[in-house]
Amino acid sequence: MKGLKFTVFLPLLVFALSFIYPHKAKGQIIPVSHQQQFTDSLRQELINAPYFTLFKDNYFTVGTSLFHEKPSKYNSDVKFQISIAQRLTRTTLPWNSFIFLMYTQKTMWNVFQNSMPMRDMNFNPGIGWSIPFFSKGRYAGKATVLIEHESNGRDGEESRSWNRISFSASTIIDRWLTVHAKFWIPIVDGMNNRDLLKYAGIAQSGVQITTPDKKFGWSVLLVKRKGWNLNFNTTVEFNWRIHEKSNQYLFVQYYNGYAENLLDYNQFHSRLRAGIVIKPRFFSEF
């Protein structure tokens, strides 16, 4: 119980405190009028942002198993993700909010086996409502309600699917630190994955740290599996920006836990992969 509260609700507490104690550049005092002008310009920038954009990280990686089994063609693969969003409204709804559609597709590809089969593809469409926050002349983050569906598009015994209503918040505490938290109300309707929450979890939280020039970044994501014990699916990532004017990064990802994909949701994976990632402008969804 204590582990769950600490992991899931600490980022939400930090999110709230970020508005009580907003960041100021060292030695700099910004007049209120200038703060308001800058905040208004940020709002306008968000309003004029492209309607079609990235949602989560888009990456292409290759890797193998670590620690628990010897690397082989059966536990080495390519993992890639495509994630996009289409905004349906301008930020002129109440609280400068907007409605959007999102679609994420994650694929596990066994490229080292004969005929290189796609092991599993997970399709994750949804519709959401986001409220951006501004504090003391800066874009501070946003809160989102999202209705999601996820399935692997198969039938028979290999069919997996579920739905959920997600509530999430992300905030930029400082130029170098972002925290986020998310929990969901699940609707598990798949006949072959009734125990999905035991492996895929009920809530998540994480942090993302970057250098001031955004050249290097580190992140940790913890997904709390069902139950009161300290059981988590853990994702650790490192990225290195290739060029200062680019949003393309060299990328390393380590996954440890269950439910890395829907087909094998009840199988434990410990895999290290490397590749390239393309990130959204402000910060990624999780």
Short mmCIF file of C-alpha atoms in Angstrom, two decimals:
data_model
loop_
_atom_site.label_atom_id
_atom_site.label_comp_id
_atom_site.label_asym_id
_atom_site.label_seq_id
_atom_site.Cartn_x
_atom_site.Cartn_y
_atom_site.Cartn_z
CA MET A 1 0.00 0.00 0.00
CA LYS A 2 2.78 2.43 0.90
CA GLY A 3 4.70 1.55 -2.27
CA LEU A 4 1.65 2.18 -4.42
CA LYS A 5 0.95 5.57 -2.84
CA PHE A 6 4.57 6.68 -3.13
CA THR A 7 4.99 5.62 -6.74
CA VAL A 8 1.70 6.82 -8.15
CA PHE A 9 0.82 9.91 -6.12
CA LEU A 10 4.23 11.53 -5.57
CA PRO A 11 4.40 12.88 -9.16
CA LEU A 12 0.88 14.28 -8.72
CA LEU A 13 2.00 16.05 -5.53
CA VAL A 14 5.02 17.49 -7.32
CA PHE A 15 2.71 18.54 -10.14
CA ALA A 16 0.62 20.58 -7.70
CA LEU A 17 3.63 22.07 -5.93
CA SER A 18 5.06 23.26 -9.25
CA PHE A 19 2.27 25.83 -9.42
CA ILE A 20 2.69 26.91 -5.80
CA TYR A 21 6.45 27.38 -6.22
CA PRO A 22 6.94 28.21 -9.90
CA HIS A 23 10.40 28.16 -11.47
CA LYS A 24 12.31 31.40 -11.95
CA ALA A 25 15.54 31.84 -13.81
CA LYS A 26 18.36 32.43 -11.39
CA GLY A 27 18.72 36.08 -10.50
CA GLN A 28 15.83 37.09 -12.76
CA ILE A 29 12.64 38.92 -11.73
CA ILE A 30 9.97 39.10 -14.42
CA PRO A 31 7.39 41.89 -14.11
CA VAL A 32 3.80 40.72 -13.88
CA SER A 33 2.82 42.47 -17.12
CA HIS A 34 5.69 40.80 -18.98
CA GLN A 35 4.74 37.43 -17.47
CA GLN A 36 1.20 37.81 -18.74
CA GLN A 37 2.40 38.84 -22.21
CA PHE A 38 4.72 35.84 -22.38
CA THR A 39 2.02 33.48 -21.14
CA ASP A 40 -0.40 34.83 -23.74
CA SER A 41 2.18 34.31 -26.47
CA LEU A 42 2.64 30.70 -25.35
CA ARG A 43 -1.10 30.16 -25.45
CA GLN A 44 -1.21 31.61 -28.94
CA GLU A 45 1.66 29.36 -30.00
CA LEU A 46 -0.26 26.33 -28.74
CA ILE A 47 -3.40 27.48 -30.57
CA ASN A 48 -1.44 27.87 -33.81
CA ALA A 49 0.42 24.57 -33.42
CA PRO A 50 -0.04 21.97 -36.18
CA TYR A 51 -3.25 20.00 -35.87
CA PHE A 52 -1.44 16.79 -36.86
CA THR A 53 1.50 15.93 -34.63
CA LEU A 54 3.36 13.24 -32.70
CA PHE A 55 1.79 11.83 -29.53
CA LYS A 56 4.17 9.38 -27.87
CA ASP A 57 7.78 8.73 -28.82
CA ASN A 58 8.24 7.25 -32.30
CA TYR A 59 11.15 4.81 -32.32
CA PHE A 60 12.82 1.89 -34.07
CA THR A 61 15.04 -0.36 -31.93
CA VAL A 62 16.74 -3.73 -32.00
CA GLY A 63 17.98 -5.79 -29.05
CA THR A 64 18.00 -8.96 -27.04
CA SER A 65 17.35 -10.52 -23.65
CA LEU A 66 19.50 -9.77 -20.61
CA PHE A 67 20.35 -11.54 -17.35
CA HIS A 68 17.63 -14.19 -17.29
CA GLU A 69 18.40 -16.10 -20.49
CA LYS A 70 21.12 -16.39 -23.10
CA PRO A 71 20.57 -14.21 -26.20
CA SER A 72 19.24 -16.16 -29.18
CA LYS A 73 17.15 -15.63 -32.27
CA TYR A 74 14.08 -16.47 -30.18
CA ASN A 75 14.52 -13.68 -27.61
CA SER A 76 16.15 -11.08 -29.88
CA ASP A 77 13.95 -8.82 -31.97
CA VAL A 78 13.09 -5.43 -33.38
CA LYS A 79 10.62 -3.27 -31.49
CA PHE A 80 9.19 -0.14 -33.06
CA GLN A 81 6.41 2.30 -32.26
CA ILE A 82 4.43 4.80 -34.31
CA SER A 83 2.30 7.32 -32.42
CA ILE A 84 0.37 10.29 -33.82
CA ALA A 85 -2.39 12.69 -32.77
CA GLN A 86 -4.91 14.81 -34.66
CA ARG A 87 -6.36 17.80 -32.84
CA LEU A 88 -10.07 18.26 -33.54
CA THR A 89 -10.59 21.69 -31.95
CA ARG A 90 -8.59 24.81 -31.29
CA THR A 91 -7.68 25.72 -27.69
CA THR A 92 -10.75 27.95 -27.46
CA LEU A 93 -12.86 25.59 -25.38
CA PRO A 94 -13.23 26.31 -21.62
CA TRP A 95 -9.86 26.49 -19.81
CA ASN A 96 -8.07 26.67 -23.21
CA SER A 97 -8.70 22.94 -23.57
CA PHE A 98 -8.90 20.95 -26.81
CA ILE A 99 -10.15 17.59 -28.08
CA PHE A 100 -7.97 15.24 -30.09
CA LEU A 101 -7.75 11.80 -31.65
CA MET A 102 -4.69 9.61 -31.06
CA TYR A 103 -3.34 6.40 -32.52
CA THR A 104 -0.36 4.36 -31.35
CA GLN A 105 0.91 1.14 -32.90
CA LYS A 106 3.61 -0.97 -31.26
CA THR A 107 5.18 -3.90 -33.11
CA MET A 108 7.39 -6.78 -32.00
CA TRP A 109 9.26 -8.11 -35.06
CA ASN A 110 11.26 -11.36 -34.97
CA VAL A 111 13.77 -10.38 -37.64
CA PHE A 112 16.30 -13.06 -36.66
CA GLN A 113 13.94 -15.98 -37.29
CA ASN A 114 13.10 -17.62 -40.62
CA SER A 115 10.71 -15.52 -42.73
CA MET A 116 11.09 -12.68 -40.16
CA PRO A 117 7.51 -12.80 -38.78
CA MET A 118 5.82 -9.93 -36.99
CA ARG A 119 5.37 -11.50 -33.57
CA ASP A 120 2.68 -9.11 -32.34
CA MET A 121 1.18 -5.76 -33.31
CA ASN A 122 -0.75 -3.74 -30.73
CA PHE A 123 -3.25 -1.16 -31.98
CA ASN A 124 -4.14 1.65 -29.58
CA PRO A 125 -6.63 4.30 -30.84
CA GLY A 126 -8.37 6.79 -28.58
CA ILE A 127 -10.06 10.15 -28.15
CA GLY A 128 -8.98 12.63 -25.50
CA TRP A 129 -9.56 16.01 -23.88
CA SER A 130 -6.54 18.00 -22.70
CA ILE A 131 -6.19 21.12 -20.58
CA PRO A 132 -2.80 22.90 -20.87
CA PHE A 133 -1.46 24.81 -17.87
CA PHE A 134 0.55 28.03 -17.81
CA SER A 135 2.30 29.43 -14.76
CA LYS A 136 4.34 32.63 -14.39
CA GLY A 137 5.02 33.00 -18.08
CA ARG A 138 5.80 29.37 -18.86
CA TYR A 139 4.07 26.35 -20.31
CA ALA A 140 3.86 24.09 -17.26
CA GLY A 141 2.15 20.96 -18.57
CA LYS A 142 -1.31 19.55 -19.08
CA ALA A 143 -3.99 17.22 -17.74
CA THR A 144 -5.73 14.73 -20.03
CA VAL A 145 -8.75 12.45 -19.99
CA LEU A 146 -8.47 9.73 -22.62
CA ILE A 147 -10.80 6.95 -23.76
CA GLU A 148 -8.61 4.18 -25.18
CA HIS A 149 -8.95 0.82 -26.88
CA GLU A 150 -6.05 -1.59 -27.29
CA SER A 151 -5.99 -4.92 -29.10
CA ASN A 152 -3.66 -7.05 -31.20
CA GLY A 153 -6.08 -7.55 -34.07
CA ARG A 154 -6.08 -11.34 -33.85
CA ASP A 155 -8.87 -13.86 -33.43
CA GLY A 156 -9.15 -17.18 -31.68
CA GLU A 157 -6.85 -18.09 -28.80
CA GLU A 158 -4.32 -15.36 -29.68
CA SER A 159 -6.87 -12.54 -29.48
CA ARG A 160 -6.15 -9.88 -26.81
CA SER A 161 -8.10 -6.67 -26.14
CA TRP A 162 -9.18 -4.21 -23.48
CA ASN A 163 -10.52 -0.67 -23.02
CA ARG A 164 -9.81 1.97 -20.42
CA ILE A 165 -10.64 5.51 -19.37
CA SER A 166 -7.33 7.16 -18.47
CA PHE A 167 -6.60 10.21 -16.33
CA SER A 168 -3.10 11.67 -16.65
CA ALA A 169 -1.08 14.74 -15.77
CA SER A 170 2.36 15.87 -16.93
CA THR A 171 4.29 18.90 -15.76
CA ILE A 172 7.62 20.54 -16.46
CA ILE A 173 9.02 21.25 -13.00
CA ASP A 174 12.12 22.91 -14.39
CA ARG A 175 13.87 23.08 -17.74
CA TRP A 176 15.52 19.78 -16.97
CA LEU A 177 12.80 17.85 -15.10
CA THR A 178 9.39 16.51 -16.18
CA VAL A 179 7.16 14.29 -14.06
CA HIS A 180 4.02 12.47 -15.05
CA ALA A 181 1.39 10.19 -13.57
CA LYS A 182 -1.53 8.23 -14.99
CA PHE A 183 -4.21 5.89 -13.71
CA TRP A 184 -7.10 4.23 -15.48
CA ILE A 185 -10.52 2.67 -15.12
CA PRO A 186 -10.17 -0.60 -17.04
CA ILE A 187 -12.77 -2.54 -19.02
CA VAL A 188 -11.19 -5.89 -19.84
CA ASP A 189 -13.40 -7.49 -22.49
CA GLY A 190 -10.94 -9.91 -24.09
CA MET A 191 -11.92 -13.55 -23.55
CA ASN A 192 -8.27 -14.67 -23.45
CA ASN A 193 -6.84 -11.96 -21.20
CA ARG A 194 -9.21 -11.70 -18.25
CA ASP A 195 -6.25 -11.44 -15.88
CA LEU A 196 -4.56 -8.66 -17.87
CA LEU A 197 -4.45 -6.17 -14.98
CA LYS A 198 -2.35 -8.60 -12.97
CA TYR A 199 0.39 -8.03 -15.55
CA ALA A 200 -0.39 -4.77 -17.40
CA GLY A 201 -1.08 -2.73 -14.28
CA ILE A 202 -3.54 -0.21 -12.94
CA ALA A 203 -1.46 3.00 -12.79
CA GLN A 204 1.91 4.43 -13.74
CA SER A 205 4.26 7.28 -12.94
CA GLY A 206 7.66 8.45 -14.06
CA VAL A 207 10.27 11.15 -14.45
CA GLN A 208 12.24 12.52 -17.37
CA ILE A 209 15.53 14.40 -16.94
CA THR A 210 17.36 16.35 -19.66
CA THR A 211 20.47 18.47 -19.84
CA PRO A 212 19.85 22.26 -20.20
CA ASP A 213 20.66 22.11 -23.93
CA LYS A 214 18.34 19.08 -24.40
CA LYS A 215 21.20 17.09 -25.90
CA PHE A 216 20.95 14.21 -23.42
CA GLY A 217 17.93 12.76 -21.69
CA TRP A 218 17.10 10.01 -19.19
CA SER A 219 13.72 8.67 -18.13
CA VAL A 220 12.20 6.05 -15.83
CA LEU A 221 8.64 4.75 -16.13
CA LEU A 222 7.07 2.51 -13.46
CA VAL A 223 3.79 0.68 -14.11
CA LYS A 224 2.18 -0.69 -10.95
CA ARG A 225 0.80 -4.18 -11.48
CA LYS A 226 -2.35 -5.27 -9.68
CA GLY A 227 -1.88 -6.09 -5.99
CA TRP A 228 -0.51 -4.39 -2.89
CA ASN A 229 3.05 -5.71 -3.12
CA LEU A 230 5.88 -3.81 -4.83
CA ASN A 231 5.53 -5.28 -8.32
CA PHE A 232 6.32 -2.98 -11.25
CA ASN A 233 6.96 -3.10 -14.96
CA THR A 234 10.00 -0.85 -15.40
CA THR A 235 11.19 1.02 -18.47
CA VAL A 236 14.51 2.91 -18.39
CA GLU A 237 15.54 5.03 -21.39
CA PHE A 238 18.47 7.16 -22.52
CA ASN A 239 18.54 9.43 -25.57
CA TRP A 240 21.22 11.56 -27.25
CA ARG A 241 20.18 14.23 -29.73
CA ILE A 242 21.94 13.82 -33.04
CA HIS A 243 21.84 17.51 -34.02
CA GLU A 244 20.91 20.61 -32.02
CA LYS A 245 18.21 21.61 -34.52
CA SER A 246 16.75 18.11 -34.84
CA ASN A 247 14.25 16.11 -32.79
CA GLN A 248 15.94 12.81 -33.73
CA TYR A 249 17.90 11.03 -31.01
CA LEU A 250 20.03 7.94 -30.62
CA PHE A 251 18.07 5.81 -28.21
CA VAL A 252 18.59 3.03 -25.65
CA GLN A 253 15.65 1.35 -23.90
CA TYR A 254 15.61 -1.32 -21.18
CA TYR A 255 12.34 -3.07 -20.34
CA ASN A 256 11.93 -5.30 -17.29
CA GLY A 257 8.58 -6.88 -16.44
CA TYR A 258 5.40 -8.20 -18.01
CA ALA A 259 2.94 -6.97 -20.68
CA GLU A 260 5.52 -5.50 -23.03
CA ASN A 261 3.07 -6.61 -25.72
CA LEU A 262 -0.45 -8.01 -25.55
CA LEU A 263 0.15 -11.46 -27.02
CA ASP A 264 2.76 -12.35 -24.39
CA TYR A 265 1.31 -10.18 -21.62
CA ASN A 266 1.79 -12.87 -18.96
CA GLN A 267 5.40 -13.65 -19.90
CA PHE A 268 8.34 -11.94 -18.18
CA HIS A 269 10.75 -9.98 -20.41
CA SER A 270 14.08 -8.36 -19.60
CA ARG A 271 15.38 -6.80 -22.82
CA LEU A 272 17.83 -4.12 -23.83
CA ARG A 273 17.37 -2.44 -27.22
CA ALA A 274 19.01 0.43 -29.09
CA GLY A 275 18.00 2.49 -32.10
CA ILE A 276 16.63 5.89 -33.00
CA VAL A 277 13.73 7.90 -31.58
CA ILE A 278 11.76 10.94 -32.79
CA LYS A 279 10.20 12.97 -29.99
CA PRO A 280 7.26 15.42 -29.85
CA ARG A 281 8.05 19.10 -29.44
CA PHE A 282 7.05 19.76 -25.82
CA PHE A 283 7.12 16.37 -24.12
CA SER A 284 5.96 12.85 -24.91
CA GLU A 285 2.82 11.19 -23.70
CA PHE A 286 3.26 8.02 -21.68
#
